[in-house]
Tab-separated table of C-alpha atoms in Angstrom:
chain	number	residue	atom	x	y	z
B	1	MET	CA	39.933	-43.894	56.241
B	2	PRO	CA	41.474	-45.871	59.121
B	3	LEU	CA	38.159	-45.498	61.002
B	4	ILE	CA	36.238	-47.119	58.118
B	5	ILE	CA	38.748	-49.981	57.969
B	6	ASN	CA	38.510	-50.504	61.739
B	7	ASN	CA	34.701	-50.588	61.558
B	8	LYS	CA	34.889	-53.183	58.785
B	9	ILE	CA	37.278	-55.283	60.868
B	10	ARG	CA	34.995	-55.016	63.909
B	11	MET	CA	31.983	-56.028	61.788
B	12	LYS	CA	33.858	-59.044	60.400
B	13	ASN	CA	34.880	-60.013	63.917
B	14	HIS	CA	31.275	-59.740	65.124
B	15	ILE	CA	30.045	-61.870	62.228
B	16	TYR	CA	32.753	-64.419	62.919
B	17	ILE	CA	31.822	-64.561	66.632
B	18	ILE	CA	28.107	-64.969	65.796
B	19	TYR	CA	28.991	-67.730	63.331
B	20	ILE	CA	31.049	-69.544	65.975
B	21	ILE	CA	28.207	-69.253	68.523
B	22	ILE	CA	25.664	-70.618	66.031
B	23	LEU	CA	28.035	-73.419	65.043
B	24	CYS	CA	28.690	-74.386	68.665
B	25	LEU	CA	24.972	-74.297	69.448
B	26	SER	CA	24.263	-76.448	66.391
B	27	ILE	CA	26.918	-78.976	67.402
B	28	HIS	CA	25.566	-79.024	70.970
B	29	ILE	CA	21.965	-79.633	69.868
B	30	HIS	CA	23.028	-82.271	67.328
B	31	GLY	CA	25.072	-84.052	69.998
B	32	GLN	CA	22.170	-83.786	72.414
B	33	ASN	CA	19.803	-85.251	69.802
B	34	LYS	CA	22.166	-88.175	69.339
B	35	HIS	CA	22.338	-88.705	73.083
B	36	LEU	CA	18.547	-88.611	73.423
B	37	GLN	CA	17.983	-91.304	70.816
B	38	GLY	CA	16.866	-94.637	72.220
B	39	ILE	CA	14.351	-96.028	74.702
B	40	TRP	CA	13.872	-94.412	78.127
B	41	ILE	CA	11.916	-96.065	80.954
B	42	SER	CA	10.542	-94.711	84.240
B	43	ASN	CA	9.823	-96.561	87.490
B	44	ASN	CA	6.108	-96.181	86.664
B	45	ASN	CA	6.625	-98.035	83.355
B	46	ASP	CA	6.320	-94.869	81.299
B	47	VAL	CA	8.284	-95.190	78.066
B	48	ILE	CA	9.578	-92.680	75.571
B	49	LYS	CA	11.262	-93.783	72.371
B	50	ILE	CA	13.218	-91.162	70.425
B	51	ASN	CA	14.350	-91.927	66.893
B	52	GLU	CA	16.755	-90.111	64.627
B	53	GLY	CA	15.072	-87.421	62.565
B	54	GLY	CA	12.004	-86.841	64.762
B	55	ASP	CA	9.630	-88.869	62.554
B	56	ARG	CA	6.176	-90.083	63.636
B	57	SER	CA	7.462	-93.328	65.112
B	58	ASN	CA	8.628	-91.574	68.292
B	59	VAL	CA	6.711	-93.038	71.224
B	60	LEU	CA	5.280	-91.245	74.261
B	61	SER	CA	3.534	-93.608	76.645
B	62	THR	CA	2.317	-94.433	80.118
B	63	ASN	CA	1.215	-97.897	81.217
B	64	GLU	CA	-2.321	-97.082	80.025
B	65	THR	CA	-1.829	-94.798	77.015
B	66	GLN	CA	0.467	-94.684	74.027
B	67	GLU	CA	0.972	-92.136	71.253
B	68	GLN	CA	3.193	-92.184	68.163
B	69	LEU	CA	4.228	-88.627	67.430
B	70	ASN	CA	6.585	-86.268	65.669
B	71	LEU	CA	9.283	-84.677	67.797
B	72	LYS	CA	11.070	-81.328	67.982
B	73	ILE	CA	14.175	-81.001	70.145
B	74	SER	CA	15.698	-77.717	71.274
B	75	LYS	CA	18.479	-76.977	73.734
B	76	ASP	CA	16.406	-77.534	76.871
B	77	SER	CA	13.024	-78.835	75.731
B	78	LEU	CA	11.185	-81.605	73.914
B	79	SER	CA	7.931	-81.248	72.013
B	80	PHE	CA	6.074	-84.377	70.933
B	81	TYR	CA	3.381	-83.258	68.505
B	82	THR	CA	0.856	-84.239	65.863
B	83	GLN	CA	-0.621	-82.174	63.041
B	84	TYR	CA	-4.155	-82.581	61.730
B	85	THR	CA	-6.956	-80.849	59.841
B	86	LYS	CA	-10.681	-80.773	60.517
B	87	ALA	CA	-13.445	-81.667	58.081
B	88	GLY	CA	-14.360	-78.726	55.888
B	89	SER	CA	-11.244	-76.725	56.772
B	90	ASP	CA	-7.789	-76.360	55.238
B	91	LYS	CA	-6.348	-75.067	58.489
B	92	THR	CA	-3.638	-77.193	60.088
B	93	TYR	CA	-3.920	-77.765	63.829
B	94	VAL	CA	-1.097	-78.875	66.109
B	95	SER	CA	-1.388	-80.782	69.385
B	96	GLU	CA	1.784	-80.499	71.465
B	97	TYR	CA	3.047	-82.451	74.464
B	98	ASN	CA	5.777	-80.111	75.704
B	99	PHE	CA	8.485	-80.810	78.285
B	100	ASN	CA	11.413	-78.978	79.807
B	101	ILE	CA	14.587	-80.997	80.172
B	102	LYS	CA	15.406	-80.483	83.835
B	103	LYS	CA	18.417	-82.777	83.840
B	104	MET	CA	20.130	-85.098	81.406
B	105	THR	CA	23.075	-87.464	81.798
B	106	GLU	CA	24.223	-90.473	79.810
B	107	SER	CA	21.815	-92.706	81.728
B	108	LYS	CA	19.136	-90.395	83.219
B	109	LEU	CA	16.610	-87.937	81.792
B	110	THR	CA	14.316	-85.788	83.956
B	111	LEU	CA	11.385	-84.121	82.181
B	112	ILE	CA	8.920	-81.521	83.472
B	113	PRO	CA	5.556	-81.410	81.642
B	114	THR	CA	4.807	-77.815	80.616
B	115	SER	CA	1.769	-77.914	78.296
B	116	GLU	CA	-1.788	-78.900	79.204
B	117	LEU	CA	-1.573	-82.039	77.059
B	118	SER	CA	1.668	-83.234	78.638
B	119	LYS	CA	0.369	-82.514	82.156
B	120	ASP	CA	-2.858	-84.423	81.476
B	121	PHE	CA	-0.948	-87.272	79.828
B	122	PHE	CA	1.164	-87.807	82.944
B	123	ARG	CA	-1.714	-87.046	85.328
B	124	ASN	CA	-0.189	-83.830	86.659
B	125	ARG	CA	3.022	-85.399	87.894
B	126	LYS	CA	5.533	-82.616	88.522
B	127	GLU	CA	8.415	-84.453	86.873
B	128	ILE	CA	9.190	-87.828	85.332
B	129	ILE	CA	12.592	-89.449	85.748
B	130	PHE	CA	13.605	-91.817	82.966
B	131	THR	CA	16.510	-94.255	82.744
B	132	LYS	CA	17.954	-95.199	79.369
B	133	GLN	CA	17.054	-98.831	78.795
B	134	GLU	CA	20.590	-100.185	78.490
B	135	PHE	CA	21.361	-98.722	81.941
B	136	ASN	CA	18.129	-100.074	83.454
B	137	LEU	CA	19.727	-103.481	84.066
B	138	ASP	CA	18.412	-105.900	86.704
B	139	ASN	CA	20.846	-108.835	86.851
B	140	SER	CA	18.828	-110.448	89.650
B	141	ILE	CA	16.264	-111.702	87.099
B	142	SER	CA	16.980	-115.396	86.497
B	143	PHE	CA	14.913	-116.623	83.546
B	144	GLU	CA	13.265	-120.055	83.716
B	145	LYS	CA	10.511	-120.334	81.104
B	146	LEU	CA	8.249	-118.193	78.922
B	147	ILE	CA	4.939	-118.829	77.142
B	148	TYR	CA	3.654	-116.496	74.457
B	149	ARG	CA	0.268	-116.678	72.759
B	150	THR	CA	-1.441	-114.422	70.272
B	151	THR	CA	-4.933	-114.869	68.831
B	152	PRO	CA	-6.277	-114.200	65.299
B	153	CYS	CA	-7.328	-110.690	64.317
B	154	TYR	CA	-9.428	-109.073	61.626
B	155	GLY	CA	-6.562	-108.843	59.143
B	156	ASP	CA	-3.315	-110.628	58.359
B	157	CYS	CA	-2.173	-111.561	61.899
B	158	SER	CA	-0.496	-114.917	62.396
B	159	VAL	CA	-1.515	-117.114	65.333
B	160	ILE	CA	1.550	-117.925	67.434
B	161	ASN	CA	1.788	-120.227	70.456
B	162	LEU	CA	5.311	-120.812	71.729
B	163	GLU	CA	7.259	-121.942	74.757
B	164	ILE	CA	10.940	-121.231	75.487
B	165	ASP	CA	12.911	-122.519	78.484
B	166	LYS	CA	16.227	-121.562	80.057
B	167	ASN	CA	18.063	-124.238	78.042
B	168	ARG	CA	16.901	-122.538	74.818
B	169	ASN	CA	14.499	-125.385	74.028
B	170	ILE	CA	11.627	-124.022	71.961
B	171	PHE	CA	8.283	-125.368	70.790
B	172	ILE	CA	6.096	-123.404	68.374
B	173	HIS	CA	2.616	-123.969	67.048
B	174	ARG	CA	1.945	-121.387	64.380
B	175	GLU	CA	-0.772	-120.628	61.860
B	176	LEU	CA	0.802	-118.214	59.407
B	177	PHE	CA	-1.457	-115.980	57.354
B	178	ASN	CA	-1.794	-117.386	53.803
B	179	ASP	CA	1.116	-119.804	54.392
B	180	LYS	CA	0.013	-123.364	55.174
B	181	ILE	CA	3.401	-124.798	54.126
B	182	ASN	CA	5.221	-123.141	57.064
B	183	SER	CA	2.351	-123.507	59.515
B	184	GLY	CA	2.147	-126.329	62.051
B	185	ASN	CA	4.188	-127.588	65.008
B	186	PHE	CA	7.935	-127.008	65.231
B	187	THR	CA	10.626	-127.770	67.791
B	188	GLY	CA	14.329	-127.153	68.257
B	189	ILE	CA	16.883	-124.915	69.955
B	190	LEU	CA	16.540	-121.147	69.895
B	191	SER	CA	19.617	-119.403	68.491
B	192	GLU	CA	22.026	-117.963	71.029
B	193	ASN	CA	21.588	-114.496	69.516
B	194	SER	CA	17.775	-114.548	69.868
B	195	TYR	CA	18.047	-115.986	73.387
B	196	ASN	CA	20.466	-113.242	74.441
B	197	GLN	CA	18.090	-110.605	73.025
B	198	LEU	CA	15.277	-112.165	75.055
B	199	ILE	CA	17.274	-112.090	78.303
B	200	LYS	CA	18.452	-108.528	77.698
B	201	ILE	CA	14.884	-107.297	77.236
B	202	LEU	CA	13.647	-109.123	80.337
B	203	GLN	CA	16.469	-107.668	82.460
B	204	THR	CA	16.143	-104.057	81.232
B	205	SER	CA	12.388	-103.447	81.000
B	206	ASN	CA	11.143	-103.302	84.622
B	207	LEU	CA	9.695	-106.842	84.416
B	208	LYS	CA	9.089	-106.976	88.184
B	209	MET	CA	6.811	-103.913	87.916
B	210	TRP	CA	4.750	-104.943	84.880
B	211	THR	CA	0.956	-104.713	84.830
B	212	PHE	CA	-1.285	-105.017	81.769
B	213	PRO	CA	-4.261	-102.626	81.624
B	214	LYS	CA	-7.740	-104.066	81.162
B	215	LYS	CA	-8.809	-102.635	77.816
B	216	GLU	CA	-11.534	-103.972	75.579
B	217	GLY	CA	-11.594	-103.643	71.823
B	218	HIS	CA	-12.508	-105.344	68.581
B	219	ASP	CA	-10.654	-107.111	65.769
B	220	ALA	CA	-7.177	-106.842	67.350
B	221	PRO	CA	-5.221	-109.906	68.557
B	222	THR	CA	-5.089	-110.698	72.265
B	223	THR	CA	-1.615	-111.280	73.688
B	224	THR	CA	-0.886	-113.659	76.563
B	225	LEU	CA	2.503	-113.781	78.286
B	226	ILE	CA	3.410	-116.176	81.095
B	227	ILE	CA	6.918	-115.602	82.420
B	228	TYR	CA	8.678	-117.769	84.986
B	229	TYR	CA	11.711	-116.284	86.727
B	230	ASN	CA	13.308	-116.465	90.201
B	231	GLY	CA	10.804	-119.170	91.188
B	232	LYS	CA	7.879	-116.834	90.361
B	233	ARG	CA	5.141	-116.967	87.737
B	234	LYS	CA	3.910	-113.745	86.104
B	235	TYR	CA	0.748	-113.818	83.991
B	236	PHE	CA	-0.220	-111.048	81.558
B	237	LYS	CA	-3.074	-110.857	79.062
B	238	SER	CA	-4.386	-107.907	77.050
B	239	MET	CA	-5.620	-106.847	73.649
B	240	PHE	CA	-3.601	-103.659	74.153
B	241	PRO	CA	-0.348	-104.469	76.016
B	242	PRO	CA	1.575	-101.446	77.345
B	243	ALA	CA	4.565	-100.008	75.505
B	244	ILE	CA	6.909	-101.350	78.198
B	245	SER	CA	6.202	-104.888	76.904
B	246	GLN	CA	6.207	-104.145	73.177
B	247	GLN	CA	9.880	-104.862	72.604
B	248	LEU	CA	9.482	-108.364	74.052
B	249	ILE	CA	6.261	-109.010	72.133
B	250	ASN	CA	7.839	-107.898	68.842
B	251	LEU	CA	10.797	-110.246	69.397
B	252	LEU	CA	8.562	-113.213	70.278
B	253	TYR	CA	6.291	-112.609	67.281
B	254	GLN	CA	9.347	-112.495	65.024
B	255	ILE	CA	10.722	-115.699	66.583
B	256	GLY	CA	7.341	-117.377	66.151
B	257	GLU	CA	7.006	-116.414	62.495
B	258	LYS	CA	10.583	-116.576	61.203
B	259	THR	CA	12.561	-119.119	63.258
B	260	GLU	CA	13.558	-122.165	61.212
B	261	LEU	CA	13.001	-125.273	63.315
B	262	ILE	CA	12.244	-128.970	62.816
B	263	ARG	CA	8.644	-129.818	61.995
B	264	THR	CA	7.085	-132.279	64.416
B	265	ASP	CA	3.856	-134.270	64.477
B	266	LYS	CA	3.899	-134.266	68.264
B	267	GLU	CA	1.441	-132.041	70.036
B	268	LYS	CA	2.419	-130.101	73.139
B	269	GLN	CA	-0.006	-128.665	75.623
B	270	ILE	CA	1.165	-125.080	76.006
B	271	GLU	CA	0.011	-123.401	79.191
B	272	TYR	CA	-2.859	-120.911	79.042
């Protein structure tokens, strides 16, 4: 009888230990997931964006290529993936961009491509070292002026032409889709909050290393950015700007469409 009781106690202890191990592992992975969330940037302008929940809006990109993918995270690996079917088949196929996490700190993430897709995506680089965007700060960038232009597209794109200077002065010419009332020329002072967002993006997104790939396409808007800083002029134009610039472009498009300013009849020649 005592032997049976002892065996039961040992079994309960084993179950309890297994439960604790699983719980600790779960807590570790959950904490790791939380830590991985955000935007990570490499010196080559590669960008990965990891969202909560692993939905399709996770971004895996180089300066030339960008994918929006699902994501699976385990203790020491990441798998960006997409699922699809082929015509005439009910079978589900999965394309996976797999990486080992070689090293991870609060500010740095080193990934090793392990699948054929991930190796091809990063052109057989042995490892990619990313810095979390908020730690990728370059305080030496002194902003002077910025011009942003976007053309029409085949769809509901607004046409935005704007200029912002270091004193927060802003001029916008906008042609909003199906909204003639709020279209036209506008001038004023950019809000301090929007200006601070602008400066933060410029100082944390490898601006000094930016290049826009020459890609041709149809029906999409063409983006032009002219950025003056530190006495320099940087000119960028593309129908398909790289992911490294998307945060800035999204902010400028939002400013161009939504900012409430004073309507003006004065024209301003905005630089091309």
